[in-house]
Amino acid sequence: MLPYLSLNQTFHPETYLKSWEAVEKKVFEKGFTWATLFENGEDNQYLSDSLLVLPEAMAHEIKHATKAVHDIFQKTYQQIVKNPSVIHQLGMPIMLWDLLLTPNSTTFSYFTRYDFIASANGLKVIEGNTDTPVGIVESAVAQDVLCQEYNKLNPNAPIVQRIKQTWDQVIRDYHIRSSDTLYFTCADWHNEDKQTVHYLMSLYPQTATYIPLEHIVVEKDGVKTPEGEPITFLYRLYPLEYFLEEKSGTGERIGEQFLSHIMENRLKVINPPSALLMQSKAVLALITEKKKEWYSTKEQEIIAEYFLPTYFKADILQSYVKKPLLGREGGGIQIVRNGTILEEDTEYYQTQQAIFQEYFPMPDQTVDTWDGPYIGKLLIGSHVLNDEPSGLFLRVGGHITGNLSMFVPYTTSD
């Protein structure tokens, strides 16, 4: 368990709420507008104003592990493209196979986040969020505000510059001219995604325009704005596979048409389709299965150190985490310890194929909340922007880290 700092020396509900609301106002003004989340008929605290203190050596190890893990993912992407027959194991809709296997000469994903469990037993990556990672506004904005409140070092300070450098790389790789417009989109009703899109757009150095996903016009000759302006470059904070289900008001399968425009290079999207390919949890099982076949001796050592054994069947595991291949936000996960179900989510993704990952217990972590000190499980997200580790995203919640797990800022100590 990590030590943490509090804005209040002793807990009293009214005093705590008053100081928390003052912080909430500051982060709201800077674009972090979901310090509370309304779910299950009530407001839930998402922002904790505690400040976790991460040992500098631990932060350094996470950064090293993040780079090593990302390099393994990059190698795995290259191997999948070389061995396209394995795509049937990834759980991807058949209609996407050709699109996903189109070789990408640049990085497989410009915006990625890996989730780690750090305990006395080691540091292990449990999944990669390569297609539509979030947690960026928390890591860049809320993190900075809280570190200022405590007058402590903000280890995530470089993330803003990293985002700008990533956009510069995208401009070069996509050959975006100064006269071109990069459109930014997401589901307009989703507050978190919308604010994340606007934050990323604010750091883009050339012409940029927000267009709600619902307003995008898909026609046979291309993708357009409601005014008829062609959309050639599009940043999407919307899962690529979801487009398969999109239909027009008259029932036309415009999502399939949208994807065909990407395939035919009339529409260029960020993250690229390769990001969805690597989003599949089956990638983790492939890394285990192909460990000796695809990877060098040094890479096998990295896999042994930072990856958990993961399989397409649970046969040899007594304790495991079952994960749907394309599940998100903790949906459809089942945790089994010594043959007994510890926790599970049965609301979503029950019909998907799944992988079985060796169970690795998450450490306890105490943080302050509206209701007093809360002991939850700590998950450490590590952002990778343009192939470089770029800051951490810490959450405390249940055994399954869902969208109601609390974001907790951090600082470092010697």
XYZ file of C-alpha atoms in Angstrom:
414
model
C 0.000 0.000 0.000
C 1.328 3.420 -0.968
C 1.403 6.297 1.524
C -0.828 9.226 0.658
C -1.381 12.863 1.554
C -4.685 14.475 2.545
C -5.904 18.052 2.261
C -7.561 17.606 5.669
C -5.600 16.336 8.678
C -8.656 14.682 10.228
C -11.781 13.541 8.438
C -15.021 15.405 9.008
C -17.733 15.048 6.337
C -18.576 18.746 6.016
C -14.952 19.898 6.026
C -13.926 17.245 3.527
C -16.801 18.011 1.159
C -16.046 21.731 1.271
C -12.378 21.268 0.325
C -13.275 18.640 -2.297
C -15.807 20.964 -3.932
C -13.162 23.707 -4.102
C -10.846 21.333 -5.971
C -13.693 20.105 -8.167
C -14.408 23.679 -9.243
C -10.775 24.207 -10.271
C -10.541 21.045 -12.359
C -13.958 21.747 -13.917
C -12.780 25.147 -15.126
C -9.849 23.447 -16.872
C -11.974 20.888 -18.707
C -12.151 17.945 -16.313
C -15.916 17.923 -15.824
C -16.607 14.407 -14.525
C -15.322 14.512 -10.956
C -18.630 12.812 -10.161
C -20.394 10.188 -12.256
C -24.136 9.575 -12.101
C -24.839 5.871 -12.147
C -27.193 3.456 -10.397
C -29.478 6.364 -9.546
C -26.921 8.386 -7.594
C -23.816 10.548 -7.857
C -20.586 8.590 -7.423
C -17.261 10.167 -6.522
C -14.760 9.697 -9.330
C -12.073 12.202 -8.307
C -10.238 11.544 -5.065
C -8.334 14.527 -3.701
C -5.805 12.298 -1.952
C -2.273 12.409 -3.347
C -0.531 9.048 -3.563
C 3.225 9.063 -3.000
C 4.978 6.764 -5.461
C 8.631 5.900 -4.754
C 10.858 7.305 -7.497
C 12.395 3.870 -8.084
C 8.934 2.386 -8.624
C 7.976 5.143 -11.071
C 11.202 4.498 -12.985
C 10.518 0.752 -13.105
C 6.983 1.337 -14.434
C 8.361 3.616 -17.150
C 10.963 0.997 -18.115
C 8.331 -1.756 -18.119
C 5.960 0.363 -20.198
C 8.544 0.846 -22.933
C 9.448 -2.847 -22.876
C 5.788 -3.921 -23.044
C 5.063 -1.492 -25.881
C 7.998 -2.867 -27.850
C 6.589 -6.380 -27.405
C 3.190 -5.175 -28.672
C 4.901 -3.563 -31.677
C 6.747 -6.820 -32.414
C 3.495 -8.765 -32.013
C 1.719 -6.473 -34.467
C 4.438 -7.102 -37.041
C 4.164 -10.861 -36.499
C 0.369 -10.832 -36.880
C 0.651 -8.999 -40.204
C 3.281 -11.538 -41.342
C 1.076 -14.431 -40.168
C -2.456 -13.275 -41.090
C -4.038 -16.665 -40.392
C -3.898 -15.915 -36.648
C -6.517 -13.173 -37.043
C -9.257 -15.773 -36.602
C -8.093 -16.065 -32.978
C -8.513 -12.343 -32.239
C -12.313 -12.257 -32.147
C -12.564 -9.606 -34.850
C -15.626 -9.417 -37.124
C -14.763 -11.048 -40.466
C -15.755 -7.889 -42.342
C -12.839 -6.065 -40.684
C -10.102 -8.571 -41.428
C -8.793 -7.026 -44.654
C -8.843 -3.546 -43.124
C -7.037 -4.617 -39.959
C -4.371 -6.608 -41.780
C -3.415 -3.783 -44.130
C 0.258 -3.194 -43.236
C 0.931 0.037 -41.362
C 4.388 1.474 -41.979
C 4.219 3.669 -38.875
C 3.337 2.847 -35.271
C 0.322 0.609 -34.681
C -1.160 3.224 -32.297
C -0.335 6.853 -31.526
C -2.361 6.964 -28.301
C -2.120 3.888 -26.048
C -2.445 3.051 -22.360
C -1.210 -0.091 -20.642
C -2.671 -1.141 -17.308
C -0.313 -2.585 -14.705
C -0.607 -4.258 -11.322
C 2.331 -3.469 -9.051
C 2.779 -5.522 -5.899
C 5.453 -7.137 -3.758
C 5.302 -10.071 -6.183
C 6.285 -7.997 -9.198
C 4.999 -5.672 -11.897
C 2.629 -7.150 -14.469
C 0.764 -5.694 -17.435
C -2.812 -6.961 -17.555
C -3.979 -5.358 -20.804
C -3.319 -2.790 -23.489
C -5.838 -0.092 -24.365
C -4.590 0.648 -27.857
C -7.672 1.781 -29.798
C -9.510 4.462 -27.804
C -7.654 5.014 -24.518
C -8.966 7.596 -22.071
C -7.607 8.922 -18.776
C -5.642 11.598 -20.610
C -7.509 14.595 -19.178
C -7.197 13.161 -15.676
C -3.464 12.608 -16.145
C -2.806 16.010 -17.707
C -5.321 18.383 -16.100
C -6.652 17.035 -12.784
C -3.247 15.634 -11.856
C -1.652 19.071 -12.322
C -4.312 20.881 -10.273
C -3.974 18.482 -7.333
C -0.180 18.602 -7.322
C -0.421 22.390 -7.165
C -2.878 22.129 -4.257
C -0.295 20.118 -2.330
C 2.648 22.113 -3.692
C 4.246 18.861 -4.831
C 6.099 17.752 -7.941
C 3.862 16.703 -10.834
C 5.577 13.713 -12.497
C 3.061 13.912 -15.366
C 4.071 17.453 -16.361
C 5.709 16.292 -19.643
C 2.449 14.791 -20.945
C 1.277 18.046 -22.571
C 4.457 18.311 -24.616
C 4.205 14.609 -25.485
C 0.701 15.129 -26.887
C 1.951 18.027 -29.008
C 4.852 15.910 -30.273
C 2.412 13.125 -31.115
C 0.323 15.485 -33.231
C 3.478 16.646 -35.007
C 4.246 13.004 -35.813
C 0.688 12.392 -37.039
C 0.960 15.425 -39.330
C 4.166 14.019 -40.829
C 2.950 10.431 -41.138
C -0.447 11.348 -42.610
C 0.960 14.156 -44.790
C -1.554 16.637 -43.403
C -1.029 20.029 -45.024
C -1.526 23.333 -43.233
C -4.582 23.895 -45.426
C -6.152 20.564 -44.370
C -8.607 20.171 -41.502
C -8.322 17.404 -38.938
C -11.821 16.629 -37.673
C -12.305 15.317 -34.142
C -15.286 13.144 -33.276
C -16.953 11.043 -30.575
C -20.483 10.281 -29.416
C -21.706 13.763 -28.520
C -23.745 12.565 -25.517
C -20.684 11.068 -23.800
C -19.286 13.845 -21.599
C -15.958 12.195 -20.763
C -15.185 11.377 -24.386
C -16.306 14.801 -25.589
C -14.098 16.664 -23.114
C -11.171 14.364 -23.923
C -11.599 15.074 -27.633
C -11.757 18.823 -27.032
C -8.648 18.687 -24.845
C -6.642 16.796 -27.465
C -7.948 19.139 -30.158
C -6.766 22.165 -28.156
C -3.191 20.866 -28.447
C -3.340 20.194 -32.190
C -1.235 22.861 -33.985
C -3.140 23.177 -37.276
C -6.762 23.616 -38.366
C -9.098 21.424 -36.328
C -12.881 21.130 -36.047
C -15.098 19.118 -33.717
C -17.931 17.235 -35.374
C -20.320 15.076 -33.312
C -20.343 11.484 -34.481
C -24.081 11.812 -35.009
C -23.545 14.625 -37.552
C -21.091 12.808 -39.820
C -22.578 12.204 -43.268
C -21.582 8.977 -45.006
C -22.135 8.844 -48.755
C -20.928 6.568 -51.532
C -18.231 8.999 -52.609
C -16.887 9.781 -49.151
C -17.428 11.038 -45.611
C -18.635 14.616 -45.203
C -19.855 17.300 -42.829
C -23.552 18.300 -42.874
C -22.477 21.255 -45.055
C -20.988 18.897 -47.638
C -17.326 19.510 -46.805
C -15.245 16.363 -47.346
C -13.649 14.773 -44.290
C -10.276 13.277 -45.150
C -8.590 13.214 -41.732
C -10.505 12.128 -38.628
C -9.494 11.590 -35.005
C -12.102 9.255 -33.526
C -12.663 8.492 -29.876
C -15.092 5.767 -30.843
C -14.324 2.045 -31.166
C -13.806 1.129 -34.789
C -15.774 -2.112 -34.535
C -18.864 -0.200 -33.369
C -19.214 1.309 -36.853
C -20.321 -2.074 -38.183
C -23.617 -1.605 -36.343
C -24.256 1.979 -37.466
C -27.293 2.499 -39.713
C -28.959 5.550 -41.210
C -32.482 6.639 -40.339
C -33.697 4.670 -43.350
C -31.838 1.525 -42.324
C -28.854 1.805 -44.662
C -25.665 0.247 -43.284
C -23.666 3.464 -43.363
C -21.151 2.093 -40.873
C -19.968 -0.479 -43.385
C -19.701 2.266 -46.002
C -17.684 4.351 -43.528
C -15.239 1.477 -43.023
C -14.933 0.910 -46.776
C -13.840 4.539 -47.168
C -11.023 3.841 -44.689
C -10.094 0.692 -46.587
C -9.980 2.619 -49.877
C -7.922 5.411 -48.249
C -10.526 8.098 -48.862
C -10.716 8.535 -45.086
C -7.677 8.439 -42.819
C -8.388 7.824 -39.133
C -6.432 8.291 -35.921
C -5.847 5.922 -34.202
C -5.270 3.764 -37.328
C -7.104 0.429 -37.801
C -4.028 -1.419 -36.497
C -4.877 0.012 -33.065
C -8.092 -2.035 -33.003
C -6.220 -5.152 -34.092
C -3.968 -4.831 -31.040
C -6.898 -3.957 -28.740
C -8.047 -7.577 -28.724
C -7.289 -9.310 -25.422
C -6.360 -12.328 -27.537
C -3.078 -10.558 -28.299
C -2.027 -11.431 -24.737
C -2.789 -15.105 -25.351
C -0.856 -15.011 -28.620
C 2.156 -13.594 -26.794
C 2.051 -16.604 -24.450
C 1.368 -19.110 -27.233
C 4.021 -17.790 -29.629
C 6.596 -16.856 -26.999
C 9.358 -19.117 -28.320
C 8.374 -18.856 -31.983
C 8.007 -15.100 -32.491
C 10.368 -13.512 -29.984
C 14.112 -13.290 -29.362
C 15.712 -14.587 -26.169
C 15.778 -11.052 -24.749
C 12.120 -10.508 -25.643
C 11.198 -13.819 -23.998
C 12.833 -12.553 -20.799
C 10.718 -9.376 -20.963
C 7.573 -11.445 -21.486
C 8.427 -13.650 -18.493
C 9.043 -10.597 -16.318
C 6.129 -8.325 -17.204
C 3.413 -10.455 -18.838
C 1.053 -12.946 -17.212
C 0.510 -16.382 -18.771
C -2.685 -16.061 -20.815
C -4.566 -18.786 -22.689
C -7.553 -19.393 -24.945
C -8.785 -22.069 -22.491
C -8.817 -22.161 -18.685
C -7.825 -25.838 -18.466
C -4.488 -25.452 -16.663
C -5.435 -22.529 -14.401
C -7.087 -22.752 -10.979
C -6.999 -18.985 -10.493
C -7.633 -16.772 -13.503
C -9.335 -13.706 -14.930
C -11.697 -14.388 -17.816
C -11.823 -11.465 -20.253
C -13.968 -11.033 -23.380
C -11.726 -10.329 -26.361
C -13.223 -6.938 -27.190
C -14.581 -6.018 -23.762
C -14.146 -2.502 -22.396
C -14.505 -0.745 -19.023
C -14.299 -4.025 -17.099
C -17.405 -5.405 -18.802
C -17.859 -9.179 -18.917
C -14.896 -9.939 -16.655
C -14.936 -12.903 -14.266
C -12.291 -13.425 -11.563
C -11.821 -16.983 -10.296
C -9.523 -17.775 -7.361
C -8.820 -21.395 -6.491
C -11.842 -22.494 -8.479
C -14.255 -20.064 -6.778
C -15.702 -16.941 -8.406
C -14.310 -13.920 -6.582
C -16.093 -11.256 -8.619
C -17.780 -11.000 -12.018
C -19.630 -8.660 -14.346
C -22.366 -10.397 -16.306
C -24.123 -7.421 -17.897
C -22.050 -7.087 -21.072
C -20.030 -9.073 -23.637
C -21.324 -12.481 -22.557
C -21.479 -13.813 -26.123
C -17.894 -12.907 -27.002
C -14.950 -15.271 -27.111
C -12.694 -14.889 -24.087
C -9.147 -15.384 -22.894
C -8.028 -16.648 -19.486
C -5.234 -14.734 -17.773
C -3.400 -16.011 -14.712
C -4.801 -14.245 -11.648
C -2.424 -11.709 -10.132
C -3.827 -10.032 -6.985
C -4.080 -6.262 -6.951
C -2.675 -4.453 -3.901
C -4.886 -2.647 -1.413
C -4.834 1.137 -1.429
C -6.477 3.607 0.964
C -7.738 6.988 -0.269
C -9.979 9.694 1.167
C -13.577 9.901 -0.049
C -16.838 11.656 0.779
C -17.600 8.794 3.177
C -14.193 8.713 4.846
C -11.140 6.532 4.149
C -11.819 3.842 1.550
C -9.700 0.742 0.944
C -9.806 -0.407 -2.671
C -7.558 -2.046 -5.246
C -4.882 -0.035 -7.055
C -4.468 -0.189 -10.837
C -1.718 1.784 -12.575
C -2.335 2.966 -16.123
C 0.690 4.064 -18.144
C 0.199 6.251 -21.213
C 2.283 5.743 -24.332
C 2.168 8.624 -26.812
C 3.984 8.299 -30.117
C 5.746 5.175 -28.790
C 7.082 6.895 -25.651
C 5.983 6.422 -21.987
C 4.238 9.687 -21.121
C 2.704 9.641 -17.639
C 0.628 7.569 -15.239
C -3.108 7.246 -14.581
C -3.873 5.735 -11.152
C -7.271 4.354 -10.152
C -8.599 2.748 -6.984
C -11.705 0.568 -7.030
C -12.886 -3.024 -6.834
C -11.279 -6.239 -8.041
C -12.708 -5.315 -11.457
C -11.623 -1.813 -12.445
C -14.756 -0.352 -14.021
C -15.754 3.179 -14.927
C -16.639 3.984 -11.292
C -13.165 3.263 -9.957
C -11.754 6.510 -8.573
C -9.011 8.492 -10.224
C -6.266 9.368 -7.730
C -3.405 11.799 -8.509
C 0.141 11.033 -7.409
C 3.566 12.490 -6.803
C 6.946 10.826 -6.336
C 9.467 10.623 -3.511
C 13.113 9.538 -3.254
